[in-house]
Every structure is written in structure tokens, then in C-alpha cells.
Amino acid sequence: MAGSVTDAMTTHYETRGIIAVLQLDNPPVNGLGHATRKALIDGIGRALHDSAVKVIVITGTGKVFSGGADIKEFNSPAALAEPTLLQLIDNVEQSSKPVIAAINGVCMGGGLELALGCHYRIATADASLALPEVRLGLLPGAGGTQRLPRAIGVEKALQMITTGDAVSGPDALEHGLIDRIVERTSFDDVIAFANKVARNRKHRKLRDTILADGKQDAVSSLAAAREQIAKRARGLPAPIRCIDAVEAAVTLPFEQGLALERKFFVELVSSAESKALRHAFFAERSASKIPDVPDDTPVRAINAAAVIGFGTMGGGIAMSLANAGISVTVFEKDQAALDRGLAMCRRNWESTAKKGRLTMDQVEQRVALLKPTLDFKALGPADIVIEAAYEDMQVKQDLFKRLDSVMKRGAILATNTSTLDVDQIAVATARPHDVIGTHFFSPANVMRLLEVVRGAQTSADVLATVMHLAKRLGKVGVVSGVCHGFIGNRMLEHYVRQSMFLIDEGASPQQIDAAMTTFGMAMGPFAVGDLAGLDIGYAIRQRRYVEKPHTTYSRVGDRIVELGRLGQKTGKGWYRYEGDRTPRVDPEVDELITRYRAELGLKSRTITDDEIVQRCIYALVNEGARILEERIAMRASDIDVVYLTGYGFPRARGGPMFYAQTVGLGNVVQSMREFTTNNHADPVFWQPAKLLLEAANTGLWPR
């Protein structure tokens, strides 16, 4: 190996015969921050001045070519420090010696834009190529919207840019994004291609390439994309700007299109949506950081699991474990329940296979990982057992006593409770250090959130193991302390309380649902209740009436349930359903609400959508502040992650705590003080939390 050296500690330079190799080495994702950009420029300059070098190869270390630009540099001077990413890519494209991107794995964002600036691209079959900027409220800002359509055509480019979806190595080859699939991007596999390239007289520059689509085909693709985005993006600016930028690639010379792309990027990077989406991106990564549990904390091996209960929740948990390749023993009380659960899991996987996301062989492999049993002792060898039994403290405690007697030493005992005290469950065992809460969200095989509830005696290695398992299951683990409802459901109680008070005062379920979905929530509170089953909330409220006798609750929801209206499963809830999931206004509900208001002596008033949104969202914020005060949540961003991944909060608003910052915490406090004058809306609750008052002075939640 000749001329081996490291430039700026982020890029290795070496020569092998006529090839100069620049290898990105900037863990964890070979981000293209300023130091890396400068090192690449220096390496290219060195190769150009070496007469023995005929071809330049850019590749990455490990399984990452480059994850793209350093997001932390956005809105900072570092992003504009020369050489910028645009200057680097121009330098690559204008190189007098051919440059090959040898894509060895993940190639995303600015990493793919860099590869598009190269004259040739080769990749391994397991490579993953994407321009995911739209998911951060942005568009590719270093030529991606101009070069990608020239490489693969407008229709496919629009699909990649407006969704952020990745393509594999074989797909990239099929569409012309890469020139060749290689088994590995180690030097031996690149040399043959590089030697061939060295003999070429001309080297393709995408900036000079004429779009493969005919003009009319390109225009049709743009029109179709606009129609789809109008339905899907719900007014978000980034997807629209992505289409505008690709249209510039169709209608304008390259440099003009590049300038327009840059203009759009600068516009978007300062938008509220992008700031919220970037907050969400970093919040998810921060959620795994536990101050008193270092990253190198040893974790227990999880090779076999057990689940108690094979209903909707237990079946979803079992599917999540099997999806990760973990063998799962599933216990039920009778054979019929086991048969129903197994059939449900098979149907779900077969449905996924019909959509092309699994093969039938994979379906059979996952079904084979499920081991139904009626023998409680068969749970014993599992490394972790997760119970999904009825939400009752006595039931849970009795169950954990039995588990304590059958589970092997070192097994983790996890409860899927959504509201109950994990510490009370733990004391039913002789090993409370092995007990932890794993609150999955339904459907558990789909929802990304996993609230990991740390008991007073939960050991650090158990917590670290479950957080590691969450990642393995493709979930976002968020640590919560022990309290009623933990983070998400404790806050949700007040969101729902305010929605009920709003009905008492004059709003209708459909107005409240419409206001919240216009705000961006996936569903309104009453449609969610019908979907989940109104009997669940009813049972929790009956318990809360006893536990919190001084707290005010509307009883209108109880009246609905007491009529036998339990939601979609009975065809009637807050809405009426006629053989489908479409909610329809039901006069019977309107009459019930009118009678209930009369009982309370309340005169219906006109309520604005703004008041609906403020009362529902600020209820989340105020309770979130109390949760932070009590250290149930470690940071405000963890609360945001819970609501973004588990409760349908609009990602483009960043979560309730971040949204409150964008409104202005002082403004939130002022609104709450106004709400205290409404005697029906529980004025005691609207006294701002102490932490919220403190944060209002700085405008920021404590870090």
C-alpha cells in the first residue's frame, strides 16, 4: 500500500497503482461536516497533482458510505464554511480525472448527492440509497433535485425525493442510479472497474445529461406528483418545494435549477416545520441516553421470550418479538384462545406478504417462532417474559408471584400495564430488581413507541437490556418513572378531560375531532375513543373517581357507555358505524349531550376551534411540565417522542413540549391563566406548573 495517510482524521488517502482512494472515516455515519469536506477537497487536489493517479475512488468505512450532511450544522455558520457541500460536489464533478463513488452500504442525503456528483457509481447489493431530506422538512440542497432526475428520470426521482424512501443496490442498478453491482467495495473489487474507467476518453457528468423522460412524460409525472402530495402532505411545504425543484430540472438550465433549489432549501431550513422535524429527529436519538446507565452497561442475552396472553395486545407483542427473530412461547388459559391468537398473527403476516413486504417463506419462518402453550411452567426457560393480562392490580400481582416461582434466575419479568404501579407489581416477587414495565402501544406489531417503565428497584442492566431490545424490535424506547399512566396516558387523561368539558360547554364531538385533525393530530379524541373501545376509558375513570375524589370529571362519556355504545366494536359510540369504520353523526348522541347539559344547568355557547386546540394541547403541556418536575421523564424531548410515536401528534409540530416553545411558553402561561376563569374547565388544573413558570422566563425547557 503506497502513500497511506489520514487527512483531518476524517478521510484516509492511499494509492494503489493508478487509483487514489479517499475513504471517509467520520463515525458514526461518515457525516459530511466541514472537516470532512475539507479533507475530501484536499485529497482530490492531491490525486490530481499525482501523475501516477488516473482514477479517484471515494468510499466509506464499515457499512456506511455517508449518511449525509451534518444536521447540527444547519442554521449555523459551519454550514456555510468553505468548502461547502455544493463546492465539494462541484469540485468532484469538474475533476479532470474520473471519480468513482464506491458505495459500501448506507448512502443518504448529502452522501447520495456527493455520489451523484461522481462520474461513476458502483454499489454492493445490500447498499441503501436515499434522499430523505423531506422527512426533516427540507429538500436535497446540494444538487440532488437536479442530478437525480437526470440520472433516473423524473417519475422515479419524484418518488424518491418526495417520500425519502430508500432503494437497494439492485433497484438502483435497474433504474440507472449506479453503473455496477459489486460483491464488496474493498480495493480488489473496485480495481477492475477503475481500470476499465481509466481507458474511457470521456466521463459522464450528470449536469450535462439530458433528461431521459420526454417533455410530455415529465410534465405528466409532475402533475401526478402534485395531485398525490396535495392529498398526502396536508399543507406541509417541503414536499411541494421538492416538486417545484424537480420541475426546475425539467424546465431550466442546470445552474438556474441549482440556484432555485438552493433558494428553496434556505427557505425551508428556517421554517417552523423543518425545525420541528429536526427536533423530532434528535429527540428520538436522545431518548436512548440514560444519565446513570452508561452506554457500555452490560446487557443480558435475549434469545428466547415468553408472552402471557394471546389477544390483540399479546399477539402484537409476540409478533414484534418474532419479527426480530426471537423465539416466543405464548401462554393462554384455553386452546381456543391460543388458536385464535395464532390465526390472527398468521393473517397479519399474510396480509403484509400480499403487500409485497414479506415473502411467504418469511411468513412461515415467523409463525414457526411462535410456541403456543397451556402449560405455565413452559415459560420458565425464557430470557424475558412479558405479561399482557387484564389491567387489574390483583391479577398482575398474582401473576408475578407465579412467574417468580417458574422463571429461571436472571430472567427479566416485564409487565405491559398501561397505568398500574410497577413497584407494587414488583414487590409481589422476590426479585424486584428483575421487574420492569414494557408498555407497548396497540397494535404492538405496528406502533413504534415502547414506554420502558423503570421501577424503584429495577437494576441498571435490566433497563439497558430492555432499551437494547426496543431497538432490536424496531421501536423507540422512552424511559418513564413510575406513576399512574406513566408519561403518555397520564398526560392523555387531561387531554381527554378537557375534550369532555368542551362538549359540556357547547362543542360537538365532530367539531372537536375536526379541530384537532386540522391541527395535525392523526385522529380526534372521540374517534380515537371509538376505535380503542369506550369501555376501556370508562373502567379507568371509575377507578379514578375513587383514587382522585377531589378531581372534576365530566360524566358525559359515562352516559354514552351506559347506553351500550362502546365504539366501533358495537357499531355505536360517539359516532354511528354502518359496517365500516366511517364515523357518522348520530342524533341519539346529540340528544344525550343536550340532556346532560340541562342537568348541569349549562347553557351551550359557541366555542372556537382555537380554544379547542389550546385547551387540549396546553393540557398536555401543563401535565408534561409536572411530569418533568417529578422526574418521571428525563427530558422534555422524551415527552415529545412519546406523543410523536405513540399518540398521533403531528411530527411537523415537534411534540407538545416543543410546540409550546414555538408558541412561546409565556403565551401558554397567559392562556392558562385565562382558562382558570372558566369554573367548568377545572380552574385548579389550569394553575401553571412551577416548572412551566420557570421555563417561561427563559423560553426554553430545562435540558
XYZ file of C-alpha atoms in Angstrom:
703
model
C 0.000 0.000 0.000
C 1.520 3.330 -1.031
C 1.075 6.860 0.235
C -1.118 5.959 3.223
C -2.089 8.969 5.331
C -5.060 10.382 7.232
C -6.324 13.859 6.384
C -8.049 15.820 9.171
C -8.724 12.482 10.909
C -11.913 12.066 8.864
C -10.659 10.841 5.482
C -7.916 8.345 4.631
C -5.906 8.792 1.427
C -3.971 5.995 -0.206
C -2.846 4.967 -3.675
C -2.986 1.529 -5.258
C -1.320 1.606 -8.664
C -3.249 4.115 -10.807
C -6.031 4.501 -8.224
C -6.234 7.071 -5.430
C -8.693 6.021 -2.731
C -10.366 8.545 -0.436
C -12.044 6.661 2.404
C -14.448 8.557 4.650
C -13.865 7.769 8.319
C -16.083 10.051 10.359
C -18.152 7.854 12.722
C -20.910 7.056 13.203
C -22.314 7.845 9.732
C -19.397 9.435 7.863
C -21.199 12.773 8.017
C -20.052 15.450 5.601
C -19.250 18.124 8.155
C -16.779 20.907 7.421
C -13.650 18.942 8.393
C -14.649 16.023 6.165
C -15.497 18.297 3.234
C -12.109 19.967 3.507
C -10.301 16.627 3.766
C -12.025 15.388 0.593
C -11.137 18.554 -1.313
C -7.510 18.227 -0.191
C -7.440 14.546 -1.165
C -8.838 15.245 -4.644
C -6.284 18.003 -5.140
C -3.500 15.658 -4.125
C -4.708 12.990 -6.560
C -4.961 15.494 -9.406
C -1.362 16.544 -8.851
C -0.071 12.970 -8.809
C 0.728 11.997 -12.413
C 0.637 8.299 -11.484
C -3.025 8.553 -10.438
C -5.535 8.045 -13.249
C -8.743 7.340 -11.256
C -10.088 8.601 -7.927
C -12.331 6.419 -5.758
C -14.436 7.746 -2.882
C -15.756 5.177 -0.419
C -16.612 4.835 3.256
C -15.616 2.766 6.239
C -17.666 -0.115 7.614
C -21.207 -0.344 6.260
C -21.655 3.360 5.586
C -20.666 5.369 2.534
C -22.089 8.568 4.012
C -25.219 9.468 5.933
C -25.055 12.984 4.500
C -24.635 16.496 5.795
C -24.237 17.182 9.498
C -27.745 18.229 10.538
C -26.348 20.028 13.585
C -24.662 22.476 11.197
C -27.993 23.641 9.738
C -28.836 27.257 10.669
C -25.214 27.705 11.776
C -22.129 29.364 10.234
C -20.472 25.930 9.900
C -22.899 25.013 7.089
C -21.592 27.951 5.044
C -17.914 27.437 5.891
C -15.959 26.759 2.706
C -15.714 24.349 1.156
C -19.481 23.947 1.277
C -21.083 20.687 0.198
C -22.059 22.334 -3.089
C -18.442 23.366 -3.674
C -17.171 19.884 -2.819
C -19.577 18.218 -5.264
C -18.729 20.735 -7.996
C -15.051 20.022 -7.371
C -15.696 16.288 -7.763
C -17.804 16.680 -10.899
C -15.292 19.028 -12.568
C -12.327 16.756 -11.787
C -10.157 16.144 -14.827
C -9.660 12.588 -13.593
C -12.684 10.286 -13.301
C -14.167 9.908 -9.840
C -15.950 6.703 -8.785
C -18.302 6.516 -5.807
C -17.848 3.018 -4.344
C -20.988 2.767 -2.223
C -20.437 0.258 0.563
C -23.769 0.486 2.420
C -25.806 3.441 3.628
C -25.708 6.327 1.169
C -28.181 9.015 2.082
C -28.862 12.713 1.763
C -25.703 14.649 1.053
C -23.887 11.308 0.714
C -26.018 10.415 -2.301
C -25.678 13.957 -3.654
C -21.899 13.516 -3.439
C -22.190 10.185 -5.271
C -24.349 11.845 -7.963
C -21.532 14.342 -8.481
C -19.135 11.487 -9.210
C -18.714 10.312 -12.804
C -19.440 6.668 -11.931
C -21.224 4.856 -9.118
C -20.848 1.241 -8.048
C -22.508 -0.345 -5.023
C -22.932 -3.529 -3.071
C -26.233 -5.380 -3.360
C -27.098 -4.510 0.244
C -26.493 -0.794 -0.262
C -29.302 1.599 0.667
C -29.567 4.843 -1.290
C -31.975 7.664 -0.423
C -32.614 11.386 -0.299
C -34.578 11.549 2.994
C -34.438 15.338 3.490
C -38.217 15.720 3.060
C -38.616 13.860 6.353
C -36.806 16.746 8.022
C -38.976 19.334 6.298
C -36.275 20.035 3.711
C -35.302 19.185 0.158
C -31.915 17.975 -1.082
C -29.901 21.196 -1.112
C -26.692 20.175 -2.884
C -27.948 19.340 -6.360
C -29.980 16.230 -5.566
C -33.182 17.553 -7.143
C -31.263 18.483 -10.299
C -28.993 15.476 -10.784
C -31.257 12.618 -9.680
C -33.914 13.247 -12.399
C -31.091 13.348 -14.949
C -29.838 10.005 -13.653
C -33.062 8.008 -13.306
C -35.862 10.031 -14.877
C -38.407 12.402 -13.411
C -41.028 9.905 -12.249
C -38.686 7.747 -10.157
C -36.781 10.790 -8.895
C -40.003 12.400 -7.697
C -40.945 9.229 -5.868
C -37.589 9.087 -4.069
C -37.372 12.804 -3.283
C -40.947 13.381 -2.092
C -41.075 10.273 0.113
C -37.468 9.921 1.247
C -37.746 6.180 0.596
C -34.542 4.222 0.012
C -33.704 1.979 -2.924
C -31.473 -1.096 -2.759
C -28.384 -1.748 -4.850
C -30.259 -3.919 -7.404
C -33.067 -1.340 -7.705
C -30.513 1.416 -8.155
C -28.867 -0.582 -10.962
C -32.211 -1.216 -12.664
C -33.073 2.492 -12.695
C -29.618 3.653 -13.783
C -28.610 5.237 -10.498
C -25.473 3.077 -10.328
C -23.308 1.525 -13.040
C -22.485 -1.823 -11.486
C -23.162 -4.113 -8.519
C -20.010 -5.380 -6.817
C -19.699 -8.088 -4.203
C -17.625 -5.844 -1.956
C -16.191 -2.361 -2.217
C -12.799 -3.463 -0.929
C -9.963 -2.487 -3.235
C -9.810 -5.761 -5.146
C -13.434 -5.454 -6.246
C -13.033 -1.834 -7.351
C -9.758 -2.176 -9.249
C -11.183 -3.953 -12.311
C -13.903 -1.342 -12.750
C -11.435 1.506 -12.161
C -9.008 0.121 -14.754
C -11.837 -0.010 -17.293
C -12.872 3.553 -16.461
C -9.290 4.763 -16.887
C -9.433 3.774 -20.572
C -12.506 5.933 -21.274
C -11.868 9.221 -23.066
C -14.995 10.956 -21.737
C -16.653 10.712 -18.373
C -20.333 11.400 -17.826
C -21.358 14.465 -15.827
C -24.965 14.416 -14.738
C -25.183 18.187 -15.021
C -24.686 17.804 -18.782
C -27.103 14.887 -19.160
C -30.385 15.382 -20.979
C -33.405 14.093 -19.090
C -34.385 10.612 -20.227
C -38.114 11.419 -19.965
C -39.791 13.061 -22.883
C -41.000 16.566 -22.059
C -44.634 15.498 -22.010
C -43.900 12.457 -19.815
C -42.017 14.665 -17.361
C -44.876 17.170 -17.208
C -47.370 14.345 -16.599
C -45.201 12.953 -13.782
C -45.009 16.378 -12.145
C -48.789 16.858 -12.353
C -49.439 13.411 -10.873
C -46.984 14.084 -8.045
C -48.691 17.379 -7.191
C -52.054 15.644 -7.008
C -50.702 12.935 -4.703
C -48.882 15.394 -2.444
C -51.977 17.578 -2.104
C -53.760 14.573 -0.562
C -50.854 13.258 1.473
C -48.848 16.238 2.727
C -51.703 18.185 4.372
C -50.243 21.579 3.521
C -46.633 20.831 4.510
C -44.271 22.992 2.447
C -41.326 20.623 1.894
C -42.990 18.042 -0.407
C -44.377 20.835 -2.596
C -40.984 22.510 -2.821
C -39.423 19.155 -3.749
C -41.718 19.009 -6.762
C -41.004 22.658 -7.623
C -37.270 21.930 -7.578
C -37.593 18.839 -9.794
C -39.724 20.909 -12.170
C -36.789 23.317 -12.383
C -34.616 20.404 -13.508
C -37.104 19.833 -16.336
C -37.586 23.445 -17.408
C -34.374 25.316 -16.587
C -30.660 25.031 -17.402
C -28.698 23.175 -14.717
C -27.165 26.217 -12.993
C -30.501 28.035 -12.802
C -32.187 24.950 -11.427
C -29.402 24.569 -8.864
C -29.853 28.196 -7.759
C -33.607 27.696 -7.364
C -33.057 24.501 -5.384
C -30.732 26.412 -3.054
C -33.289 29.195 -2.647
C -35.946 26.662 -1.663
C -33.552 24.937 0.747
C -32.737 28.196 2.561
C -36.462 28.975 2.764
C -37.298 25.554 4.217
C -34.422 25.305 6.681
C -35.851 28.318 8.530
C -39.426 27.021 8.508
C -41.256 26.012 11.678
C -41.968 22.585 10.164
C -38.327 21.803 9.497
C -37.226 22.967 12.922
C -39.879 20.724 14.474
C -38.924 17.727 12.341
C -35.243 18.166 13.136
C -36.115 18.414 16.813
C -38.019 15.136 16.490
C -35.026 13.529 14.745
C -32.615 14.408 17.547
C -35.179 13.763 20.289
C -35.511 10.121 19.233
C -31.765 9.697 19.449
C -31.554 11.408 22.830
C -34.277 9.180 24.288
C -31.872 6.233 24.483
C -29.395 8.182 26.627
C -29.861 7.431 30.325
C -27.543 9.543 32.521
C -26.909 6.896 35.199
C -26.822 3.937 32.789
C -23.676 4.274 30.636
C -23.682 3.047 27.038
C -21.249 0.277 27.969
C -23.539 -1.194 30.656
C -23.571 -4.994 30.086
C -26.875 -6.305 28.720
C -28.465 -9.693 29.240
C -28.837 -12.024 26.273
C -32.375 -12.239 24.876
C -32.563 -15.382 22.745
C -35.960 -16.657 23.846
C -39.010 -14.765 25.093
C -42.402 -15.545 26.555
C -45.699 -13.664 26.379
C -48.711 -14.159 28.630
C -51.946 -13.529 26.760
C -52.645 -14.118 23.075
C -55.278 -11.460 22.473
C -54.787 -8.309 20.411
C -52.043 -6.890 22.634
C -50.281 -10.143 23.498
C -50.419 -11.280 19.887
C -48.933 -7.985 18.697
C -46.108 -8.250 21.238
C -45.408 -11.829 20.176
C -45.327 -10.736 16.526
C -42.861 -7.933 17.354
C -40.522 -10.424 19.006
C -40.831 -12.959 16.182
C -40.231 -10.203 13.614
C -36.854 -9.713 15.301
C -36.087 -13.438 15.009
C -36.751 -14.224 18.683
C -38.485 -17.474 19.621
C -41.644 -16.754 21.651
C -43.551 -19.076 23.975
C -47.124 -17.765 24.284
C -49.328 -18.801 27.206
C -53.126 -18.773 27.301
C -55.715 -20.412 29.560
C -57.502 -22.414 26.860
C -56.801 -23.911 23.459
C -59.424 -21.812 21.690
C -57.633 -18.595 22.745
C -54.312 -19.997 21.528
C -55.843 -20.967 18.192
C -57.432 -17.528 17.740
C -54.166 -15.767 18.588
C -52.079 -17.886 16.234
C -54.602 -17.413 13.423
C -54.576 -13.645 13.995
C -50.772 -13.484 13.777
C -50.760 -15.572 10.597
C -53.440 -13.353 8.995
C -51.476 -10.219 9.812
C -48.247 -11.596 8.349
C -50.025 -12.935 5.260
C -51.592 -9.504 4.753
C -48.104 -7.987 4.874
C -46.919 -10.583 2.337
C -49.757 -9.655 -0.040
C -48.442 -6.085 0.039
C -45.033 -7.369 -1.044
C -43.255 -6.599 2.230
C -42.708 -10.248 3.194
C -42.304 -13.491 1.304
C -44.461 -16.496 2.187
C -41.302 -18.271 3.333
C -40.710 -15.432 5.799
C -44.308 -15.718 6.983
C -43.788 -19.418 7.739
C -40.480 -18.713 9.474
C -42.149 -16.202 11.789
C -45.143 -18.380 12.517
C -42.700 -21.180 13.422
C -41.122 -18.926 16.071
C -44.424 -18.796 17.986
C -44.760 -21.624 20.537
C -48.333 -21.652 21.942
C -48.737 -23.425 25.287
C -51.282 -24.133 28.018
C -48.503 -25.090 30.436
C -47.474 -22.143 32.626
C -44.201 -23.861 33.524
C -43.205 -23.842 29.833
C -42.491 -20.120 30.256
C -39.605 -20.881 32.617
C -36.627 -21.054 30.214
C -37.358 -17.667 28.568
C -34.869 -14.810 28.949
C -37.725 -12.307 29.231
C -41.426 -12.771 29.923
C -43.932 -10.025 29.081
C -47.422 -10.260 30.517
C -50.375 -8.755 28.672
C -53.052 -9.764 31.169
C -56.161 -7.896 32.334
C -55.451 -4.406 33.735
C -56.089 -5.151 37.403
C -53.549 -4.886 40.211
C -54.600 -8.069 41.973
C -54.470 -10.013 38.708
C -50.987 -8.677 37.971
C -49.639 -9.365 41.456
C -50.942 -12.933 41.473
C -49.413 -13.479 38.040
C -45.999 -12.190 39.094
C -45.994 -14.419 42.170
C -46.461 -17.382 39.841
C -43.766 -16.105 37.473
C -41.349 -15.725 40.367
C -41.687 -19.440 41.028
C -41.254 -20.692 37.444
C -38.908 -18.283 35.673
C -35.198 -19.066 35.617
C -32.761 -16.911 37.553
C -31.733 -13.854 35.566
C -34.930 -13.734 33.517
C -36.499 -10.303 33.084
C -40.099 -10.050 34.315
C -41.928 -7.369 32.337
C -45.441 -6.007 32.698
C -47.320 -4.403 29.837
C -49.501 -2.397 32.209
C -50.581 0.977 30.831
C -51.470 2.640 34.133
C -50.699 0.470 37.174
C -47.873 0.916 39.712
C -44.921 -1.205 38.557
C -43.380 -1.073 42.043
C -46.477 -2.667 43.575
C -46.267 -5.402 40.961
C -42.548 -5.895 41.630
C -42.979 -6.429 45.385
C -45.067 -9.499 44.609
C -41.763 -11.167 43.641
C -38.553 -11.968 45.466
C -36.579 -10.299 42.659
C -37.910 -6.749 42.162
C -34.599 -5.800 40.521
C -35.606 -8.010 37.555
C -39.039 -6.368 37.151
C -39.680 -3.621 34.607
C -42.599 -2.104 32.723
C -42.778 -2.549 28.951
C -45.791 -0.529 27.826
C -46.398 -1.433 24.188
C -48.938 0.511 22.140
C -51.660 -1.168 20.122
C -51.274 -2.630 17.573
C -47.976 -3.628 19.163
C -46.558 -5.098 15.951
C -47.028 -1.708 14.227
C -46.686 1.119 16.753
C -43.134 2.375 17.253
C -43.355 3.562 20.859
C -42.296 1.447 23.821
C -42.556 3.156 27.203
C -39.928 1.469 29.378
C -41.009 1.920 32.983
C -38.163 1.899 35.467
C -39.201 0.694 38.902
C -37.581 1.882 42.119
C -35.536 -1.340 42.277
C -35.114 -2.122 38.567
C -31.428 -2.873 38.001
C -29.361 -0.890 35.508
C -28.592 -3.941 33.381
C -32.291 -4.828 33.106
C -33.077 -1.278 31.962
C -30.181 -1.314 29.485
C -31.268 -4.719 28.158
C -34.861 -3.655 27.545
C -33.777 -0.421 25.852
C -31.474 -2.502 23.645
C -34.357 -4.894 22.942
C -36.562 -1.950 21.924
C -34.079 -1.059 19.187
C -33.886 -4.677 18.115
C -37.681 -4.698 17.744
C -37.553 -1.522 15.640
C -39.149 0.524 18.405
C -38.314 3.806 20.082
C -37.773 3.154 23.773
C -38.518 6.032 26.149
C -37.763 5.665 29.853
C -40.504 6.632 32.315
C -40.617 6.626 36.074
C -43.487 5.067 37.991
C -46.753 6.993 38.262
C -50.343 6.455 37.191
C -50.367 6.299 33.397
C -46.592 6.911 33.141
C -45.836 9.678 30.614
C -48.303 9.235 27.786
C -51.510 8.122 29.474
C -51.044 10.422 32.459
C -50.995 13.390 30.080
C -53.740 11.932 27.898
C -56.127 11.866 30.847
C -56.146 15.672 30.932
C -56.366 15.985 27.155
C -59.493 13.822 27.240
C -60.887 15.626 30.312
C -60.718 18.949 28.516
C -62.330 17.489 25.388
C -65.232 16.265 27.564
C -65.560 19.658 29.282
C -65.707 21.274 25.838
C -68.672 19.059 24.975
C -70.403 20.068 28.218
C -69.921 23.720 27.325
C -71.229 23.603 23.757
C -68.851 21.921 21.319
C -69.797 18.726 19.483
C -67.629 15.598 19.216
C -67.275 16.168 15.467
C -66.207 19.817 15.910
C -63.558 18.841 18.447
C -62.284 15.966 16.291
C -62.181 18.225 13.227
C -60.289 20.960 15.091
C -57.683 18.502 16.349
C -57.163 16.802 12.976
C -56.847 20.222 11.319
C -54.154 20.968 13.905
C -52.488 17.802 12.673
C -53.431 15.022 15.091
C -53.843 11.674 13.346
C -57.348 11.354 14.856
C -59.523 13.412 17.162
C -60.112 12.256 20.770
C -63.628 10.928 20.170
C -62.764 8.970 17.044
C -59.803 7.501 18.957
C -62.076 6.503 21.819
C -64.433 4.714 19.447
C -61.506 2.905 17.838
C -59.931 1.787 21.135
C -63.239 0.881 22.799
C -65.019 3.281 25.150
C -65.285 0.650 27.879
C -61.516 0.944 28.457
C -61.680 4.639 29.329
C -64.858 4.036 31.312
C -63.168 1.439 33.545
C -60.186 3.739 34.147
C -62.482 6.639 35.049
C -64.414 4.555 37.584
C -61.105 3.806 39.295
C -60.022 7.450 39.135
C -63.250 8.652 40.738
C -62.206 6.670 43.828
C -58.482 7.478 43.659
C -58.970 11.215 42.959
C -62.263 12.193 44.598
C -61.408 15.912 44.506
C -60.713 15.974 40.756
C -63.506 17.157 38.487
C -64.597 14.906 35.624
C -67.356 15.256 33.058
C -69.701 12.264 33.200
C -70.936 12.643 29.619
C -68.633 9.845 28.436
C -70.030 7.528 31.103
C -73.557 8.166 29.837
C -72.504 7.104 26.338
C -71.048 3.807 27.595
C -74.011 3.121 29.864
C -76.216 3.114 26.744
C -74.139 0.175 25.491
C -72.296 2.356 22.986
C -68.727 1.031 23.223
C -67.386 2.320 19.913
C -66.636 0.606 16.632
C -66.896 -2.883 18.111
C -70.609 -2.347 18.864
C -71.314 -0.171 15.825
C -72.098 2.798 18.077
C -70.025 5.065 20.276
C -69.611 8.805 19.997
C -70.433 8.124 16.347
C -72.506 5.567 14.478
C -70.855 2.969 12.205
C -72.615 1.085 9.448
C -70.486 -1.967 8.742
C -67.309 0.052 8.245
C -65.017 2.403 10.147
C -66.532 5.629 8.829
C -67.809 7.750 11.754
C -71.285 9.192 11.220
C -73.019 11.789 13.374
C -75.765 10.166 15.447
C -78.768 12.260 16.638
C -79.017 9.980 19.687
C -75.656 11.288 20.898
C -76.707 14.889 20.262
C -79.857 14.340 22.337
C -77.901 12.731 25.175
C -75.466 15.665 25.266
C -78.304 18.192 25.274
C -79.980 16.424 28.214
C -76.687 16.221 30.107
C -76.029 19.959 29.690
C -79.515 20.665 31.015
C -78.806 18.517 34.088
C -75.683 20.572 34.776
C -77.528 23.831 34.191
C -75.051 24.751 31.454
C -76.150 26.941 28.551
C -74.475 25.919 25.309
C -72.043 28.536 23.997
C -70.118 28.967 20.759
C -66.593 27.588 21.116
C -63.903 28.401 18.570
C -61.544 25.847 17.092
C -58.644 27.850 18.528
C -59.999 27.404 22.056
C -60.451 23.679 21.435
C -56.853 23.262 20.289
C -55.387 25.383 23.063
C -57.259 23.653 25.855
C -56.486 20.157 24.588
C -52.823 20.774 23.736
C -51.986 23.018 26.687
C -53.492 20.383 28.977
C -50.788 18.040 27.669
C -48.135 20.700 28.179
C -49.070 21.585 31.759
C -49.173 17.944 32.851
C -45.945 17.339 30.928
C -44.293 20.087 32.980
C -45.443 18.389 36.190
C -44.039 15.088 34.918
C -40.683 16.809 34.392
C -40.848 18.360 37.860
C -41.350 14.907 39.363
C -38.596 13.450 37.144
C -40.957 10.868 35.722
C -39.497 11.874 32.336
C -35.798 12.670 31.974
C -36.204 15.498 29.478
C -38.904 17.472 27.662
C -37.868 15.942 24.352
C -38.650 12.450 25.734
C -42.241 13.582 26.269
C -42.320 14.793 22.678
C -41.074 11.404 21.453
C -43.843 9.634 23.375
C -46.507 11.758 21.708
C -44.953 11.687 18.243
C -44.522 7.912 18.154
C -47.442 6.713 20.261
C -50.291 9.219 20.172
C -50.505 10.581 16.637
C -49.146 14.049 17.474
C -48.160 15.824 14.234
C -44.441 15.352 13.654
C -44.274 18.709 11.870
C -45.130 20.384 15.187
C -42.347 18.592 17.070
C -44.379 17.251 20.016
C -46.408 19.092 22.672
C -43.445 20.440 24.643
C -41.606 21.700 21.551
C -44.840 23.147 20.163
C -45.331 25.097 23.407
C -41.865 26.608 22.909
C -42.750 27.682 19.380
C -45.951 29.334 20.633
C -43.958 30.928 23.435
C -44.062 29.460 26.938
C -45.084 32.869 28.288
C -48.046 32.897 25.904
C -49.014 29.397 27.040
C -48.953 30.532 30.680
C -51.109 33.566 29.840
C -53.699 31.374 28.106
C -53.775 29.001 31.072
C -54.438 31.894 33.422
C -57.382 32.859 31.250
C -58.676 29.277 31.437
C -58.709 29.483 35.254
C -61.688 31.859 34.971
C -63.764 29.015 33.471
C -65.227 27.284 36.522
C -66.356 24.280 34.491
C -62.931 23.552 32.971
C -61.267 22.715 36.329
C -59.540 26.008 37.204
C -57.264 24.211 39.700
C -55.713 22.176 36.884
C -55.021 25.331 34.899
C -52.709 26.746 37.548
C -49.408 26.589 35.609
C -46.917 24.031 36.867
C -43.972 25.527 38.746
C -41.524 24.268 36.119
C -43.610 25.807 33.346
C -43.498 29.202 35.088
C -39.718 28.909 35.443
C -39.305 27.860 31.806
C -41.480 30.777 30.666
C -38.786 33.142 31.958
C -36.184 31.701 29.573
C -38.478 30.479 26.794
C -36.894 27.021 26.970
C -37.456 23.796 28.860
C -34.529 22.752 31.089
C -32.030 20.447 29.395
